[in-house]
Amino acid sequence: MPRNTAYQTASPKEKAILVGIELHGMDKLLSMESSLEELYLLSETAGVEVVGELTQKLDKPNPSTFIGCGKVEELKELVSALDADMVIFDDELSPRNFRDIEEQLPQGVKVIDRTGLILDIFAQHANTSEGILQVELAQYEYLYPRLTRAWTHLVRQAGGGGGRAGGVGGVGLRGPGETQLEDDRRKIREQISLLKNELEKVQNHRQQTRVKRKRSNIPLIALVGYTNAGKSTLLNRLTKADVYVADQLFATLDPTTRKLWLPDGNQALITDTVGFIQKLPHQLVAAFRATLEDITEADLLLHVVDISNPDAHAQWQAVIETLVEIEADEIPMLTVLNKTDRNVDESEVNRNFPQFQKAVRISAKTGQDIEELQKRIKECLYESMLDISVKLPYHQLNLVSLFHQSGIVTKATHEIDHTLLEGKIPTRLYRLFAPYKYG
């Protein structure tokens, strides 16, 4: 699977039509209009010129063409009239959807879904060897169930083993026979296995780094939030780092960790992580699990929310759902409402979003109220206490001692092979005790 997409290097830009549907009775975080606006921004990030849009309200997707037959005809006419090169659907399509839609469109017109588009953007922006491996694994796992005789030229161009060519949505070549199809599927399976082995080695190295970090007892903060919420700008503001910042979706993918000095000389490590998005492809969550472990290992999450965005609440909810998916939802979290310099109506925020009442309001761009944020981080890490019950094996006597020294023990029970402790611990020690929680 290539990192460079077919449309990334095209000149002039390839032209796309966006397609979105609204399902009756189905709750979505974003409205169809907002979701399509986001898809427009994703397309721009991928280097595609959006020339048209098609929408439809349905009770359920058409199992064949996803949209209704009449809309397919309308799409076909729109593609011809606007001389479009591709059609991008705002939802994930099935292999049958791809095949049946492509058969209806003019020859050479590519069909891509939201997942494929996000994967291509990640492929363009991954810079480290780990990020490249993660994206390539996600691309292959996405392609495998969708591989048909019309798609196998991608694998053949790639050489069947780590090559780079074509894009996940490319079609248009006459397909080979079933023998060639099975051969290409085998090559993909082999490549998936190879990439998983390589990533496992990287993950082991990262785990060793985490063990050293834990021994230092320096608390770890993870910046999380919706893509383009301003996490990298905040990291730069807090630590005087020089992380790349751009007003676009997924400007940075690879995690960056810096030292953060807090009031009164306290210190912490702070990590900028990949931005989340609604309908985040499961392939990416799985492939980036090693990177996302920086979140699950954190003592404190700073959830950065772009409060100037009309869909701020939906974006906040999308991040919370992803944190649940990666089992990081129980980690202490401080919500940071960013971009307050953009004429945000504070009274409306307080009235409509009660979950933001205790949030810190800042502008990472201008530095507004950054000192208040630093103060709140210090309070969360060094002054607040968490209720916890842990079952500590006897080979972890150091943690038993640490609980007694730094925490408040309300109940202690000594069993044959472990000690049960109940009480309160400082937030900064959460990650040390989290693996032993019970009850």
PDB file of C-alpha atoms in Angstrom, residues 55-281:
ATOM      1  CA  THR A  55     -27.321  14.620  -0.358  1.00  0.00           C
ATOM      2  CA  GLN A  56     -30.227  12.313   0.362  1.00  0.00           C
ATOM      3  CA  LYS A  57     -32.487  11.447   3.298  1.00  0.00           C
ATOM      4  CA  LEU A  58     -33.152   7.727   3.666  1.00  0.00           C
ATOM      5  CA  ASP A  59     -34.756   5.270   6.057  1.00  0.00           C
ATOM      6  CA  LYS A  60     -31.786   2.963   5.480  1.00  0.00           C
ATOM      7  CA  PRO A  61     -28.894   2.759   2.996  1.00  0.00           C
ATOM      8  CA  ASN A  62     -29.419   0.953  -0.286  1.00  0.00           C
ATOM      9  CA  PRO A  63     -27.560  -2.379   0.150  1.00  0.00           C
ATOM     10  CA  SER A  64     -26.296  -2.125  -3.425  1.00  0.00           C
ATOM     11  CA  THR A  65     -25.430   1.496  -4.154  1.00  0.00           C
ATOM     12  CA  PHE A  66     -25.795   3.021  -0.661  1.00  0.00           C
ATOM     13  CA  ILE A  67     -27.885   5.880  -2.081  1.00  0.00           C
ATOM     14  CA  GLY A  68     -31.142   5.363  -3.966  1.00  0.00           C
ATOM     15  CA  CYS A  69     -31.248   4.393  -7.644  1.00  0.00           C
ATOM     16  CA  GLY A  70     -32.598   7.798  -8.626  1.00  0.00           C
ATOM     17  CA  LYS A  71     -29.790   9.525  -6.780  1.00  0.00           C
ATOM     18  CA  VAL A  72     -27.259   7.316  -8.534  1.00  0.00           C
ATOM     19  CA  GLU A  73     -28.537   8.631 -11.860  1.00  0.00           C
ATOM     20  CA  GLU A  74     -28.383  12.168 -10.503  1.00  0.00           C
ATOM     21  CA  LEU A  75     -24.813  11.549  -9.326  1.00  0.00           C
ATOM     22  CA  LYS A  76     -23.855  10.172 -12.721  1.00  0.00           C
ATOM     23  CA  GLU A  77     -25.181  13.314 -14.438  1.00  0.00           C
ATOM     24  CA  LEU A  78     -23.441  15.556 -11.905  1.00  0.00           C
ATOM     25  CA  VAL A  79     -20.112  13.804 -12.435  1.00  0.00           C
ATOM     26  CA  SER A  80     -20.368  14.330 -16.187  1.00  0.00           C
ATOM     27  CA  ALA A  81     -21.561  17.928 -15.931  1.00  0.00           C
ATOM     28  CA  LEU A  82     -18.793  18.961 -13.520  1.00  0.00           C
ATOM     29  CA  ASP A  83     -16.123  16.784 -15.123  1.00  0.00           C
ATOM     30  CA  ALA A  84     -15.386  15.209 -11.724  1.00  0.00           C
ATOM     31  CA  ASP A  85     -12.602  12.659 -11.271  1.00  0.00           C
ATOM     32  CA  MET A  86     -13.855  11.111  -8.047  1.00  0.00           C
ATOM     33  CA  VAL A  87     -16.799  10.731  -5.704  1.00  0.00           C
ATOM     34  CA  ILE A  88     -16.247  10.810  -1.935  1.00  0.00           C
ATOM     35  CA  PHE A  89     -18.902   9.350   0.364  1.00  0.00           C
ATOM     36  CA  ASP A  90     -19.235  10.660   3.906  1.00  0.00           C
ATOM     37  CA  ASP A  91     -19.807   7.160   5.321  1.00  0.00           C
ATOM     38  CA  GLU A  92     -17.898   3.895   5.126  1.00  0.00           C
ATOM     39  CA  LEU A  93     -18.914   1.817   2.112  1.00  0.00           C
ATOM     40  CA  SER A  94     -19.066  -1.943   1.833  1.00  0.00           C
ATOM     41  CA  PRO A  95     -17.153  -3.823  -0.891  1.00  0.00           C
ATOM     42  CA  ARG A  96     -20.457  -4.314  -2.725  1.00  0.00           C
ATOM     43  CA  ASN A  97     -21.191  -0.591  -2.529  1.00  0.00           C
ATOM     44  CA  PHE A  98     -17.883   0.234  -4.167  1.00  0.00           C
ATOM     45  CA  ARG A  99     -18.402  -2.288  -6.962  1.00  0.00           C
ATOM     46  CA  ASP A 100     -22.006  -1.373  -7.751  1.00  0.00           C
ATOM     47  CA  ILE A 101     -21.468   2.398  -7.611  1.00  0.00           C
ATOM     48  CA  GLU A 102     -18.374   2.266  -9.809  1.00  0.00           C
ATOM     49  CA  GLU A 103     -20.278   0.252 -12.411  1.00  0.00           C
ATOM     50  CA  GLN A 104     -22.820   3.073 -12.680  1.00  0.00           C
ATOM     51  CA  LEU A 105     -20.325   5.921 -13.072  1.00  0.00           C
ATOM     52  CA  PRO A 106     -18.284   6.924 -16.126  1.00  0.00           C
ATOM     53  CA  GLN A 107     -15.152   4.838 -16.615  1.00  0.00           C
ATOM     54  CA  GLY A 108     -12.154   6.057 -14.661  1.00  0.00           C
ATOM     55  CA  VAL A 109     -14.127   7.910 -11.973  1.00  0.00           C
ATOM     56  CA  LYS A 110     -12.855   6.808  -8.552  1.00  0.00           C
ATOM     57  CA  VAL A 111     -15.058   6.125  -5.546  1.00  0.00           C
ATOM     58  CA  ILE A 112     -13.636   6.793  -2.071  1.00  0.00           C
ATOM     59  CA  ASP A 113     -15.334   6.713   1.307  1.00  0.00           C
ATOM     60  CA  ARG A 114     -14.622   8.765   4.415  1.00  0.00           C
ATOM     61  CA  THR A 115     -12.425   6.059   5.931  1.00  0.00           C
ATOM     62  CA  GLY A 116     -10.270   5.749   2.825  1.00  0.00           C
ATOM     63  CA  LEU A 117      -9.881   9.523   2.656  1.00  0.00           C
ATOM     64  CA  ILE A 118      -8.733   9.762   6.281  1.00  0.00           C
ATOM     65  CA  LEU A 119      -6.300   6.901   5.747  1.00  0.00           C
ATOM     66  CA  ASP A 120      -4.812   8.712   2.763  1.00  0.00           C
ATOM     67  CA  ILE A 121      -4.424  11.918   4.785  1.00  0.00           C
ATOM     68  CA  PHE A 122      -2.671   9.988   7.523  1.00  0.00           C
ATOM     69  CA  ALA A 123      -0.395   8.448   4.903  1.00  0.00           C
ATOM     70  CA  GLN A 124       0.559  11.908   3.665  1.00  0.00           C
ATOM     71  CA  HIS A 125       1.284  13.285   7.134  1.00  0.00           C
ATOM     72  CA  ALA A 126       3.033  10.378   8.873  1.00  0.00           C
ATOM     73  CA  ASN A 127       6.724  11.209   9.207  1.00  0.00           C
ATOM     74  CA  THR A 128       8.271   8.835  11.721  1.00  0.00           C
ATOM     75  CA  SER A 129       9.011   5.215  10.896  1.00  0.00           C
ATOM     76  CA  GLU A 130       6.427   4.131  13.473  1.00  0.00           C
ATOM     77  CA  GLY A 131       3.742   6.383  12.041  1.00  0.00           C
ATOM     78  CA  ILE A 132       4.420   5.126   8.521  1.00  0.00           C
ATOM     79  CA  LEU A 133       4.148   1.515   9.670  1.00  0.00           C
ATOM     80  CA  GLN A 134       0.914   2.209  11.535  1.00  0.00           C
ATOM     81  CA  VAL A 135      -0.736   3.908   8.580  1.00  0.00           C
ATOM     82  CA  GLU A 136       0.401   1.257   6.118  1.00  0.00           C
ATOM     83  CA  LEU A 137      -1.019  -1.493   8.340  1.00  0.00           C
ATOM     84  CA  ALA A 138      -4.339   0.355   8.575  1.00  0.00           C
ATOM     85  CA  GLN A 139      -4.434   0.790   4.792  1.00  0.00           C
ATOM     86  CA  TYR A 140      -3.825  -2.881   4.103  1.00  0.00           C
ATOM     87  CA  GLU A 141      -6.428  -3.986   6.655  1.00  0.00           C
ATOM     88  CA  TYR A 142      -8.899  -1.568   5.073  1.00  0.00           C
ATOM     89  CA  LEU A 143      -8.126  -2.781   1.558  1.00  0.00           C
ATOM     90  CA  TYR A 144      -8.178  -6.531   2.214  1.00  0.00           C
ATOM     91  CA  PRO A 145     -11.967  -7.093   2.547  1.00  0.00           C
ATOM     92  CA  ARG A 146     -12.561  -4.661  -0.321  1.00  0.00           C
ATOM     93  CA  LEU A 147     -10.161  -6.324  -2.738  1.00  0.00           C
ATOM     94  CA  THR A 148     -11.891  -7.213  -5.991  1.00  0.00           C
ATOM     95  CA  ARG A 149     -10.610  -7.922  -9.463  1.00  0.00           C
ATOM     96  CA  ALA A 150     -10.830  -4.207 -10.206  1.00  0.00           C
ATOM     97  CA  TRP A 151      -8.549  -3.299  -7.263  1.00  0.00           C
ATOM     98  CA  THR A 152      -5.756  -5.865  -7.466  1.00  0.00           C
ATOM     99  CA  HIS A 153      -3.524  -3.708  -9.650  1.00  0.00           C
ATOM    100  CA  LEU A 154      -2.710  -1.773  -6.464  1.00  0.00           C
ATOM    101  CA  VAL A 155      -1.016  -4.798  -4.966  1.00  0.00           C
ATOM    102  CA  ARG A 156       0.750  -5.752  -8.195  1.00  0.00           C
ATOM    103  CA  GLN A 157       2.090  -2.205  -8.574  1.00  0.00           C
ATOM    104  CA  ALA A 158       3.267  -2.334  -4.975  1.00  0.00           C
ATOM    105  CA  GLY A 159       5.279  -5.440  -5.749  1.00  0.00           C
ATOM    106  CA  GLY A 160       3.438  -7.479  -3.140  1.00  0.00           C
ATOM    107  CA  GLY A 161       5.711  -6.478  -0.289  1.00  0.00           C
ATOM    108  CA  GLY A 162       6.195  -3.012   1.079  1.00  0.00           C
ATOM    109  CA  GLY A 163       6.108  -1.144  -2.224  1.00  0.00           C
ATOM    110  CA  ARG A 164       4.451   2.220  -2.692  1.00  0.00           C
ATOM    111  CA  ALA A 165       2.048   2.949  -5.551  1.00  0.00           C
ATOM    112  CA  GLY A 166      -1.496   4.019  -6.322  1.00  0.00           C
ATOM    113  CA  GLY A 167      -4.220   4.980  -3.812  1.00  0.00           C
ATOM    114  CA  VAL A 168      -6.862   2.998  -1.968  1.00  0.00           C
ATOM    115  CA  GLY A 169      -9.602   4.291  -4.203  1.00  0.00           C
ATOM    116  CA  GLY A 170      -7.989   3.708  -7.591  1.00  0.00           C
ATOM    117  CA  VAL A 171      -9.954   1.712 -10.154  1.00  0.00           C
ATOM    118  CA  GLY A 172     -10.302   1.461 -13.893  1.00  0.00           C
ATOM    119  CA  LEU A 173      -7.967  -1.344 -14.981  1.00  0.00           C
ATOM    120  CA  ARG A 174      -9.301  -4.608 -16.376  1.00  0.00           C
ATOM    121  CA  GLY A 175      -9.222  -7.155 -13.543  1.00  0.00           C
ATOM    122  CA  PRO A 176      -7.263 -10.401 -13.526  1.00  0.00           C
ATOM    123  CA  GLY A 177      -8.745 -13.826 -13.017  1.00  0.00           C
ATOM    124  CA  GLU A 178      -9.613 -15.320  -9.669  1.00  0.00           C
ATOM    125  CA  THR A 179      -6.168 -16.938  -9.386  1.00  0.00           C
ATOM    126  CA  GLN A 180      -4.505 -13.524  -9.514  1.00  0.00           C
ATOM    127  CA  LEU A 181      -7.075 -12.208  -7.030  1.00  0.00           C
ATOM    128  CA  GLU A 182      -6.265 -14.902  -4.497  1.00  0.00           C
ATOM    129  CA  ASP A 183      -2.553 -14.345  -5.041  1.00  0.00           C
ATOM    130  CA  ASP A 184      -2.984 -10.637  -4.280  1.00  0.00           C
ATOM    131  CA  ARG A 185      -5.007 -11.428  -1.177  1.00  0.00           C
ATOM    132  CA  ARG A 186      -2.239 -13.708   0.008  1.00  0.00           C
ATOM    133  CA  LYS A 187       0.304 -10.928  -0.547  1.00  0.00           C
ATOM    134  CA  ILE A 188      -1.784  -8.552   1.536  1.00  0.00           C
ATOM    135  CA  ARG A 189      -2.078 -11.101   4.364  1.00  0.00           C
ATOM    136  CA  GLU A 190       1.694 -11.562   4.318  1.00  0.00           C
ATOM    137  CA  GLN A 191       2.260  -7.819   4.361  1.00  0.00           C
ATOM    138  CA  ILE A 192      -0.165  -7.349   7.281  1.00  0.00           C
ATOM    139  CA  SER A 193       1.696 -10.028   9.245  1.00  0.00           C
ATOM    140  CA  LEU A 194       5.054  -8.409   8.463  1.00  0.00           C
ATOM    141  CA  LEU A 195       3.865  -4.950   9.514  1.00  0.00           C
ATOM    142  CA  LYS A 196       2.394  -6.264  12.764  1.00  0.00           C
ATOM    143  CA  ASN A 197       5.721  -7.905  13.607  1.00  0.00           C
ATOM    144  CA  GLU A 198       7.610  -4.682  12.896  1.00  0.00           C
ATOM    145  CA  LEU A 199       5.160  -2.657  14.989  1.00  0.00           C
ATOM    146  CA  GLU A 200       5.456  -5.110  17.856  1.00  0.00           C
ATOM    147  CA  LYS A 201       9.205  -4.438  17.966  1.00  0.00           C
ATOM    148  CA  VAL A 202       8.537  -0.695  18.048  1.00  0.00           C
ATOM    149  CA  GLN A 203       5.927  -1.164  20.751  1.00  0.00           C
ATOM    150  CA  ASN A 204       8.383  -3.123  22.894  1.00  0.00           C
ATOM    151  CA  HIS A 205      10.866  -0.268  22.596  1.00  0.00           C
ATOM    152  CA  ARG A 206       8.187   2.255  23.578  1.00  0.00           C
ATOM    153  CA  GLN A 207       7.261   0.091  26.561  1.00  0.00           C
ATOM    154  CA  GLN A 208      10.853   0.192  27.784  1.00  0.00           C
ATOM    155  CA  THR A 209      10.743   3.981  27.515  1.00  0.00           C
ATOM    156  CA  ARG A 210       7.528   4.049  29.537  1.00  0.00           C
ATOM    157  CA  VAL A 211       9.062   1.889  32.277  1.00  0.00           C
ATOM    158  CA  LYS A 212      11.959   4.359  32.603  1.00  0.00           C
ATOM    159  CA  ARG A 213       9.477   7.235  32.678  1.00  0.00           C
ATOM    160  CA  LYS A 214       7.476   5.613  35.488  1.00  0.00           C
ATOM    161  CA  ARG A 215      10.613   5.102  37.551  1.00  0.00           C
ATOM    162  CA  SER A 216      11.304   8.824  37.354  1.00  0.00           C
ATOM    163  CA  ASN A 217       7.941   9.514  39.051  1.00  0.00           C
ATOM    164  CA  ILE A 218       7.491  12.567  36.832  1.00  0.00           C
ATOM    165  CA  PRO A 219       3.773  12.879  36.037  1.00  0.00           C
ATOM    166  CA  LEU A 220       2.663  12.554  32.422  1.00  0.00           C
ATOM    167  CA  ILE A 221       0.026  14.782  30.817  1.00  0.00           C
ATOM    168  CA  ALA A 222      -1.586  13.853  27.512  1.00  0.00           C
ATOM    169  CA  LEU A 223      -3.162  16.467  25.266  1.00  0.00           C
ATOM    170  CA  VAL A 224      -6.297  15.030  23.669  1.00  0.00           C
ATOM    171  CA  GLY A 225      -8.986  16.617  21.562  1.00  0.00           C
ATOM    172  CA  TYR A 226     -10.713  16.860  18.237  1.00  0.00           C
ATOM    173  CA  THR A 227      -8.501  17.472  15.247  1.00  0.00           C
ATOM    174  CA  ASN A 228      -7.661  21.162  14.785  1.00  0.00           C
ATOM    175  CA  ALA A 229      -8.717  22.037  18.341  1.00  0.00           C
ATOM    176  CA  GLY A 230      -5.350  23.683  18.969  1.00  0.00           C
ATOM    177  CA  LYS A 231      -3.408  21.018  20.880  1.00  0.00           C
ATOM    178  CA  SER A 232      -0.087  21.636  19.132  1.00  0.00           C
ATOM    179  CA  THR A 233      -0.448  25.402  19.599  1.00  0.00           C
ATOM    180  CA  LEU A 234      -1.076  24.824  23.302  1.00  0.00           C
ATOM    181  CA  LEU A 235       1.971  22.546  23.590  1.00  0.00           C
ATOM    182  CA  ASN A 236       4.103  25.252  21.992  1.00  0.00           C
ATOM    183  CA  ARG A 237       2.664  27.884  24.334  1.00  0.00           C
ATOM    184  CA  LEU A 238       3.176  25.825  27.512  1.00  0.00           C
ATOM    185  CA  THR A 239       6.658  24.480  26.747  1.00  0.00           C
ATOM    186  CA  LYS A 240       8.083  26.921  24.181  1.00  0.00           C
ATOM    187  CA  ALA A 241       8.322  23.989  21.767  1.00  0.00           C
ATOM    188  CA  ASP A 242       8.316  24.327  17.985  1.00  0.00           C
ATOM    189  CA  VAL A 243       5.767  21.691  16.986  1.00  0.00           C
ATOM    190  CA  TYR A 244       4.356  22.189  13.494  1.00  0.00           C
ATOM    191  CA  VAL A 245       1.028  24.042  13.560  1.00  0.00           C
ATOM    192  CA  ALA A 246      -1.410  24.561  10.675  1.00  0.00           C
ATOM    193  CA  ASP A 247      -5.069  25.499  10.408  1.00  0.00           C
ATOM    194  CA  GLN A 248      -6.079  22.177   8.898  1.00  0.00           C
ATOM    195  CA  LEU A 249      -7.268  18.749   9.977  1.00  0.00           C
ATOM    196  CA  PHE A 250      -4.587  16.284  11.119  1.00  0.00           C
ATOM    197  CA  ALA A 251      -1.704  18.746  10.744  1.00  0.00           C
ATOM    198  CA  THR A 252       0.411  16.550  13.017  1.00  0.00           C
ATOM    199  CA  LEU A 253       0.195  12.796  13.643  1.00  0.00           C
ATOM    200  CA  ASP A 254       3.335  11.711  15.429  1.00  0.00           C
ATOM    201  CA  PRO A 255       3.347  12.230  19.220  1.00  0.00           C
ATOM    202  CA  THR A 256       5.655  14.866  20.675  1.00  0.00           C
ATOM    203  CA  THR A 257       6.682  14.925  24.343  1.00  0.00           C
ATOM    204  CA  ARG A 258       8.174  17.942  26.112  1.00  0.00           C
ATOM    205  CA  LYS A 259       9.017  18.893  29.698  1.00  0.00           C
ATOM    206  CA  LEU A 260       6.565  21.287  31.354  1.00  0.00           C
ATOM    207  CA  TRP A 261       7.533  23.464  34.320  1.00  0.00           C
ATOM    208  CA  LEU A 262       4.646  24.295  36.635  1.00  0.00           C
ATOM    209  CA  PRO A 263       4.306  26.993  39.316  1.00  0.00           C
ATOM    210  CA  ASP A 264       6.548  26.549  42.397  1.00  0.00           C
ATOM    211  CA  GLY A 265       9.074  24.532  40.380  1.00  0.00           C
ATOM    212  CA  ASN A 266       6.980  21.379  39.899  1.00  0.00           C
ATOM    213  CA  GLN A 267       7.475  19.615  36.598  1.00  0.00           C
ATOM    214  CA  ALA A 268       5.657  17.194  34.323  1.00  0.00           C
ATOM    215  CA  LEU A 269       5.953  15.663  30.875  1.00  0.00           C
ATOM    216  CA  ILE A 270       3.314  16.670  28.343  1.00  0.00           C
ATOM    217  CA  THR A 271       2.560  14.740  25.151  1.00  0.00           C
ATOM    218  CA  ASP A 272       0.714  15.996  22.079  1.00  0.00           C
ATOM    219  CA  THR A 273      -1.266  13.130  20.513  1.00  0.00           C
ATOM    220  CA  VAL A 274      -3.055  12.617  17.211  1.00  0.00           C
ATOM    221  CA  GLY A 275      -6.351  14.473  16.943  1.00  0.00           C
ATOM    222  CA  PHE A 276      -9.624  12.561  17.049  1.00  0.00           C
ATOM    223  CA  ILE A 277     -12.534  12.890  14.660  1.00  0.00           C
ATOM    224  CA  GLN A 278     -16.053  11.543  14.400  1.00  0.00           C
ATOM    225  CA  LYS A 279     -16.261   8.226  12.540  1.00  0.00           C
ATOM    226  CA  LEU A 280     -12.561   7.676  13.239  1.00  0.00           C
ATOM    227  CA  PRO A 281     -11.710   4.507  11.295  1.00  0.00           C
TER     228      PRO A 281
END
